[in-house]
Tab-separated table of C-alpha atoms and ligand atoms in Angstrom:
chain	number	residue	atom	x	y	z
T	1	UNK	CA	-38.710	-13.746	-5.572
T	2	UNK	CA	-37.895	-12.587	-9.113
T	3	UNK	CA	-35.740	-9.533	-9.819
T	4	UNK	CA	-37.543	-7.038	-12.070
T	5	UNK	CA	-36.452	-3.809	-13.736
T	6	UNK	CA	-34.054	-1.312	-12.223
T	7	UNK	CA	-36.148	1.538	-10.800
T	8	UNK	CA	-33.388	3.795	-9.551
T	9	UNK	CA	-29.619	3.968	-9.323
T	10	UNK	CA	-28.217	5.847	-6.366
T	11	UNK	CA	-24.589	6.587	-5.509
T	12	UNK	CA	-24.117	3.454	-3.431
T	13	UNK	CA	-27.055	1.195	-4.346
T	14	UNK	CA	-29.354	0.136	-7.160
T	15	UNK	CA	-33.055	-0.435	-6.560
T	16	UNK	CA	-35.002	-3.115	-8.463
T	17	UNK	CA	-38.671	-4.018	-8.533
T	18	UNK	CA	-39.617	-7.621	-7.767
T	19	UNK	CA	-42.604	-9.818	-8.531
T	20	UNK	CA	-43.966	-8.755	-5.121
T	21	UNK	CA	-45.403	-5.240	-5.456
T	22	UNK	CA	-44.737	-4.632	-1.759
T	23	UNK	CA	-41.024	-5.467	-1.937
T	24	UNK	CA	-37.875	-4.115	-3.589
T	25	UNK	CA	-34.433	-5.555	-4.128
T	26	UNK	CA	-31.470	-3.360	-3.191
T	27	UNK	CA	-28.006	-4.167	-4.528
T	28	UNK	CA	-24.992	-2.519	-2.970
T	29	UNK	CA	-22.155	-1.144	-5.144
T	30	UNK	CA	-18.481	-0.618	-4.354
T	31	UNK	CA	-18.668	2.985	-5.592
T	32	UNK	CA	-17.779	5.592	-3.003
T	33	UNK	CA	-18.619	9.255	-3.373
T	34	UNK	CA	-18.235	12.261	-1.126
T	35	UNK	CA	-19.176	15.926	-1.230
T	36	UNK	CA	-22.320	15.194	-3.307
T	37	UNK	CA	-20.473	13.116	-5.822
T	38	UNK	CA	-17.644	15.630	-6.412
T	39	UNK	CA	-15.146	13.040	-5.146
T	40	UNK	CA	-15.484	9.591	-6.671
T	41	UNK	CA	-13.742	6.286	-6.101
T	42	UNK	CA	-14.317	2.702	-5.157
T	43	UNK	CA	-13.660	0.736	-2.015
T	44	UNK	CA	-13.080	-2.932	-2.770
T	45	UNK	CA	-15.957	-5.117	-1.522
T	46	UNK	CA	-17.665	-2.146	0.134
T	47	UNK	CA	-21.018	-3.272	-1.281
T	48	UNK	CA	-20.634	-6.714	0.237
T	49	UNK	CA	-19.515	-5.379	3.613
T	50	UNK	CA	-22.202	-2.680	3.829
T	51	UNK	CA	-24.963	-5.099	2.874
T	52	UNK	CA	-23.815	-7.430	5.646
T	53	UNK	CA	-23.413	-4.694	8.247
T	54	UNK	CA	-26.731	-3.067	7.403
T	55	UNK	CA	-28.642	-6.377	7.494
T	56	UNK	CA	-27.144	-7.268	10.882
T	57	UNK	CA	-27.849	-3.827	12.392
T	58	UNK	CA	-31.408	-3.805	11.055
T	59	UNK	CA	-32.000	-7.277	12.541
T	60	UNK	CA	-30.643	-6.017	15.861
T	61	UNK	CA	-32.961	-2.985	15.722
T	62	UNK	CA	-35.979	-5.170	14.817
T	63	UNK	CA	-35.226	-7.308	17.860
T	64	UNK	CA	-35.313	-4.159	19.961
T	65	UNK	CA	-38.724	-3.199	18.564
T	66	UNK	CA	-37.750	-0.770	15.779
T	67	UNK	CA	-39.515	-1.601	12.513
T	68	UNK	CA	-37.146	-1.455	9.522
T	69	UNK	CA	-37.553	-2.176	5.816
T	70	UNK	CA	-35.423	-5.337	6.124
T	71	UNK	CA	-37.109	-8.519	4.879
T	72	UNK	CA	-34.430	-10.986	3.795
T	73	UNK	CA	-30.740	-11.231	2.941
T	74	UNK	CA	-30.672	-12.449	-0.682
T	75	UNK	CA	-27.015	-12.693	-1.659
T	76	UNK	CA	-23.752	-11.008	-0.696
T	77	UNK	CA	-24.679	-7.715	-2.371
T	78	UNK	CA	-28.483	-7.869	-2.292
T	79	UNK	CA	-31.259	-7.549	0.232
T	80	UNK	CA	-35.040	-7.766	-0.086
T	81	UNK	CA	-36.802	-4.846	1.604
T	82	UNK	CA	-40.310	-3.500	2.112
T	83	UNK	CA	-41.259	-0.984	-0.543
T	84	UNK	CA	-41.402	2.283	1.397
T	85	UNK	CA	-42.575	5.666	0.198
T	86	UNK	CA	-39.407	7.503	1.209
T	87	UNK	CA	-39.641	10.812	3.068
T	88	UNK	CA	-37.102	13.284	1.594
T	89	UNK	CA	-35.753	14.177	5.026
T	90	UNK	CA	-32.441	12.788	6.289
T	91	UNK	CA	-32.063	12.561	10.051
T	92	UNK	CA	-28.601	12.941	11.590
T	93	UNK	CA	-27.973	12.077	15.247
T	94	UNK	CA	-24.723	13.153	16.917
T	95	UNK	CA	-23.150	12.009	20.171
T	96	UNK	CA	-19.856	13.875	19.782
T	97	UNK	CA	-18.875	16.908	17.726
T	98	UNK	CA	-17.477	15.958	14.313
T	99	UNK	CA	-17.690	16.749	10.618
T	100	UNK	CA	-19.982	19.564	9.585
T	101	UNK	CA	-20.999	20.318	13.186
T	102	UNK	CA	-17.358	20.950	14.121
T	103	UNK	CA	-17.072	23.440	11.251
T	104	UNK	CA	-20.444	25.097	11.797
T	105	UNK	CA	-20.032	25.632	15.524
T	106	UNK	CA	-16.271	26.094	15.739
T	107	UNK	CA	-15.738	23.150	18.109
T	108	UNK	CA	-12.990	20.567	17.887
T	109	UNK	CA	-13.784	17.132	16.524
T	110	UNK	CA	-14.316	14.769	19.415
T	111	UNK	CA	-15.641	17.464	21.778
T	112	UNK	CA	-18.361	16.258	24.130
T	113	UNK	CA	-21.989	17.292	23.815
T	114	UNK	CA	-24.224	17.706	26.856
T	115	UNK	CA	-26.865	15.621	25.091
T	116	UNK	CA	-27.292	14.062	21.648
T	117	UNK	CA	-28.048	16.466	18.813
T	118	UNK	CA	-30.610	15.774	16.100
T	119	UNK	CA	-30.533	17.510	12.716
T	120	UNK	CA	-32.718	17.358	9.608
T	121	UNK	CA	-31.520	17.689	6.019
T	122	UNK	CA	-33.561	17.947	2.823
T	123	UNK	CA	-32.485	15.057	0.592
T	124	UNK	CA	-31.627	16.703	-2.716
T	125	UNK	CA	-28.149	16.341	-4.207
T	126	UNK	CA	-28.638	19.259	-6.598
T	127	UNK	CA	-29.104	21.500	-3.544
T	128	UNK	CA	-26.315	19.699	-1.604
T	129	UNK	CA	-28.763	18.290	0.968
T	130	UNK	CA	-29.345	21.560	2.839
T	131	UNK	CA	-29.922	21.531	6.571
T	132	UNK	CA	-33.553	22.331	7.386
T	133	UNK	CA	-35.727	22.596	10.457
T	134	UNK	CA	-39.134	21.143	11.208
T	135	UNK	CA	-41.004	24.193	10.064
T	136	UNK	CA	-39.353	23.951	6.616
T	137	UNK	CA	-40.315	20.273	6.365
T	138	UNK	CA	-43.925	21.105	7.291
T	139	UNK	CA	-44.213	24.169	5.065
T	140	UNK	CA	-42.784	22.358	2.031
T	141	UNK	CA	-44.897	19.252	2.630
T	142	UNK	CA	-41.877	16.950	3.049
T	143	UNK	CA	-43.311	15.341	6.202
T	144	UNK	CA	-46.258	15.791	8.542
T	145	UNK	CA	-46.067	16.840	12.166
T	146	UNK	CA	-46.871	13.294	13.268
T	147	UNK	CA	-44.211	11.805	10.958
T	148	UNK	CA	-41.581	14.219	12.285
T	149	UNK	CA	-42.515	13.367	15.855
T	150	UNK	CA	-42.164	9.641	15.152
T	151	UNK	CA	-38.888	10.119	13.227
T	152	UNK	CA	-37.338	12.040	16.107
T	153	UNK	CA	-38.524	9.576	18.715
T	154	UNK	CA	-37.245	6.611	16.685
T	155	UNK	CA	-33.943	8.343	15.882
T	156	UNK	CA	-33.145	8.778	19.594
T	157	UNK	CA	-34.213	5.193	20.342
T	158	UNK	CA	-32.042	3.886	17.489
T	159	UNK	CA	-29.170	5.988	18.843
T	160	UNK	CA	-29.510	4.416	22.302
T	161	UNK	CA	-29.569	0.886	20.905
T	162	UNK	CA	-26.696	1.337	18.448
T	163	UNK	CA	-24.549	3.416	20.771
T	164	UNK	CA	-24.558	0.766	23.451
T	165	UNK	CA	-24.096	-2.062	20.927
T	166	UNK	CA	-21.099	-0.341	19.314
T	167	UNK	CA	-19.689	0.457	22.749
T	168	UNK	CA	-19.804	-3.269	23.556
T	169	UNK	CA	-17.555	-3.964	20.531
T	170	UNK	CA	-15.071	-1.199	21.333
T	171	UNK	CA	-16.442	1.409	18.932
T	172	UNK	CA	-17.692	4.936	19.620
T	173	UNK	CA	-20.787	5.808	17.595
T	174	UNK	CA	-19.923	9.460	16.967
T	175	UNK	CA	-22.813	10.254	14.627
T	176	UNK	CA	-24.972	8.720	11.898
T	177	UNK	CA	-27.548	9.481	9.240
T	178	UNK	CA	-30.807	7.589	8.760
T	179	UNK	CA	-33.760	7.808	6.406
T	180	UNK	CA	-37.388	6.862	6.902
T	181	UNK	CA	-40.293	6.002	4.641
T	182	UNK	CA	-43.947	5.149	4.945
T	183	UNK	CA	-45.146	1.531	4.710
T	184	UNK	CA	-48.859	0.765	5.126
T	185	UNK	CA	-49.242	4.083	6.920
T	186	UNK	CA	-46.384	3.477	9.361
T	187	UNK	CA	-43.100	5.405	9.546
T	188	UNK	CA	-40.421	2.752	8.984
T	189	UNK	CA	-36.606	2.916	8.980
T	190	UNK	CA	-35.203	2.479	5.453
T	191	UNK	CA	-31.987	2.924	3.450
T	192	UNK	CA	-28.868	1.571	5.212
T	193	UNK	CA	-26.789	1.856	8.350
T	194	UNK	CA	-23.140	1.152	7.559
T	195	UNK	CA	-19.664	2.690	7.766
T	196	UNK	CA	-20.811	4.856	4.820
T	197	UNK	CA	-23.498	6.508	6.922
T	198	UNK	CA	-21.970	6.529	10.426
T	199	UNK	CA	-18.860	7.908	12.096
T	200	UNK	CA	-17.302	5.037	14.002
T	201	UNK	CA	-14.134	5.530	16.055
T	202	UNK	CA	-12.149	2.797	17.745
T	203	UNK	CA	-12.623	3.337	21.500
T	204	UNK	CA	-8.945	2.822	22.360
T	205	UNK	CA	-7.043	4.383	19.472
T	206	UNK	CA	-9.783	6.744	18.208
T	207	UNK	CA	-8.899	5.478	14.748
T	208	UNK	CA	-11.606	6.225	12.195
T	209	UNK	CA	-13.390	3.090	10.952
T	210	UNK	CA	-15.776	4.741	8.489
T	211	UNK	CA	-16.163	6.729	5.285
T	212	UNK	CA	-14.123	9.630	6.654
T	213	UNK	CA	-11.093	7.495	5.639
T	214	UNK	CA	-12.226	7.990	2.023
T	215	UNK	CA	-13.465	11.585	2.421
T	216	UNK	CA	-10.170	12.657	3.999
T	217	UNK	CA	-7.788	10.432	1.971
T	218	UNK	CA	-6.645	8.515	5.047
T	219	UNK	CA	-6.295	5.178	3.176
T	220	UNK	CA	-7.062	1.659	4.458
T	221	UNK	CA	-10.794	2.107	3.824
T	222	UNK	CA	-11.415	-1.550	3.052
T	223	UNK	CA	-9.587	-2.702	6.183
T	224	UNK	CA	-11.609	-0.306	8.349
T	225	UNK	CA	-14.961	-1.411	6.893
T	226	UNK	CA	-13.958	-5.062	7.291
T	227	UNK	CA	-12.957	-4.496	10.918
T	228	UNK	CA	-16.392	-3.029	11.723
T	229	UNK	CA	-18.129	-5.998	10.055
T	230	UNK	CA	-15.844	-8.464	11.837
T	231	UNK	CA	-16.591	-7.030	15.291
T	232	UNK	CA	-20.357	-6.868	14.656
T	233	UNK	CA	-20.482	-10.440	13.378
T	234	UNK	CA	-18.394	-11.720	16.282
T	235	UNK	CA	-20.624	-10.017	18.851
T	236	UNK	CA	-23.854	-11.259	17.303
T	237	UNK	CA	-22.491	-14.801	16.877
T	238	UNK	CA	-21.483	-14.971	20.517
T	239	UNK	CA	-24.911	-14.000	21.851
F	1	TMP	P1	-21.697	15.576	8.572
F	1	TMP	O1	-20.900	15.833	9.805
F	1	TMP	O2	-20.863	15.628	7.316
F	1	TMP	O3	-22.905	16.458	8.480
F	1	TMP	O4	-22.235	14.069	8.644
F	1	TMP	C1	-23.017	13.623	9.718
F	1	TMP	C2	-23.268	12.125	9.595
F	1	TMP	O5	-24.056	11.825	8.468
F	1	TMP	C3	-21.990	11.300	9.415
F	1	TMP	O6	-22.123	10.116	10.189
F	1	TMP	C4	-21.955	10.946	7.970
F	1	TMP	C5	-23.404	10.920	7.581
F	1	TMP	N1	-23.625	11.401	6.222
F	1	TMP	C6	-24.233	10.568	5.279
F	1	TMP	O7	-24.566	9.426	5.578
F	1	TMP	N2	-24.445	11.072	4.037
F	1	TMP	C7	-24.107	12.324	3.665
F	1	TMP	O8	-24.328	12.708	2.520
F	1	TMP	C8	-23.466	13.167	4.651
F	1	TMP	C9	-23.046	14.572	4.296
F	1	TMP	C10	-23.260	12.660	5.905
F	2	LIG	N1	-23.042	10.625	0.426
F	2	LIG	C1	-22.574	11.894	-0.030
F	2	LIG	C2	-22.023	11.837	-1.443
F	2	LIG	O1	-22.069	10.836	-2.064
F	2	LIG	C3	-21.614	12.579	0.856
F	2	LIG	C4	-20.901	11.900	1.973
F	2	LIG	O2	-21.218	10.794	2.398
F	2	LIG	O3	-19.969	12.534	2.456
F	2	LIG	O4	-21.514	12.753	-1.999
């Protein structure tokens, strides 16, 4: 595989073409942003840790029958992925109240939900990724009815798999955000799953092991990210 030109630079990753027209190379950066880029910083080795975590979680999901864009780990910061046509709809799944849901509904962080919640957001930084519903996505042509149905079904399945995996390593999967794209006509999981895109709380201490440490100036971001990677690697090695 040969690395080609940079096609796109996002806040946390760069995307390169390769000599395979069906594959892209993603490289993970240490840059951390929050509030649509209004807060900027870096977390040392975040790119390395997130690449590792995301590759391991995608492999776990593949094993459980969820198709992802993951093809091959290339080096500590890079991964080869299927070239998806991304759908501009972010899917958030929540198991406990936290973050924007706590604010929007006036519930305390950590409050229980009677069942998982699913939310859709339109991926557009200039609009601050507004929350949308299915009828917006259909009316604007962001996804078809069939794609939305598959995204929802997969999101709940992914939640079940990841929630029980994280539980087995002493972590509560509070919520997470995922993105999908189309590959050869199929709706496939893309982007990343990492402490940048999940809320992960230690089961015993309820300590935050995710990007909220950066968003809320709690410090020890690198240690938290490393701890998540360490527990995931240990669990998957021991299988
Ligand atoms: P929220 O409570 O701020 O809406 O976030 C819900 C989940 O989505 C949380 O796990 C963090 C993740 N997330 C992202 O991955 N990217 C984003 O831009 C935002 C706002 C949240
Ligand atoms: N990813 C978003 C940003 O870069 C926000 C967040 O994760 O809180 O601004």
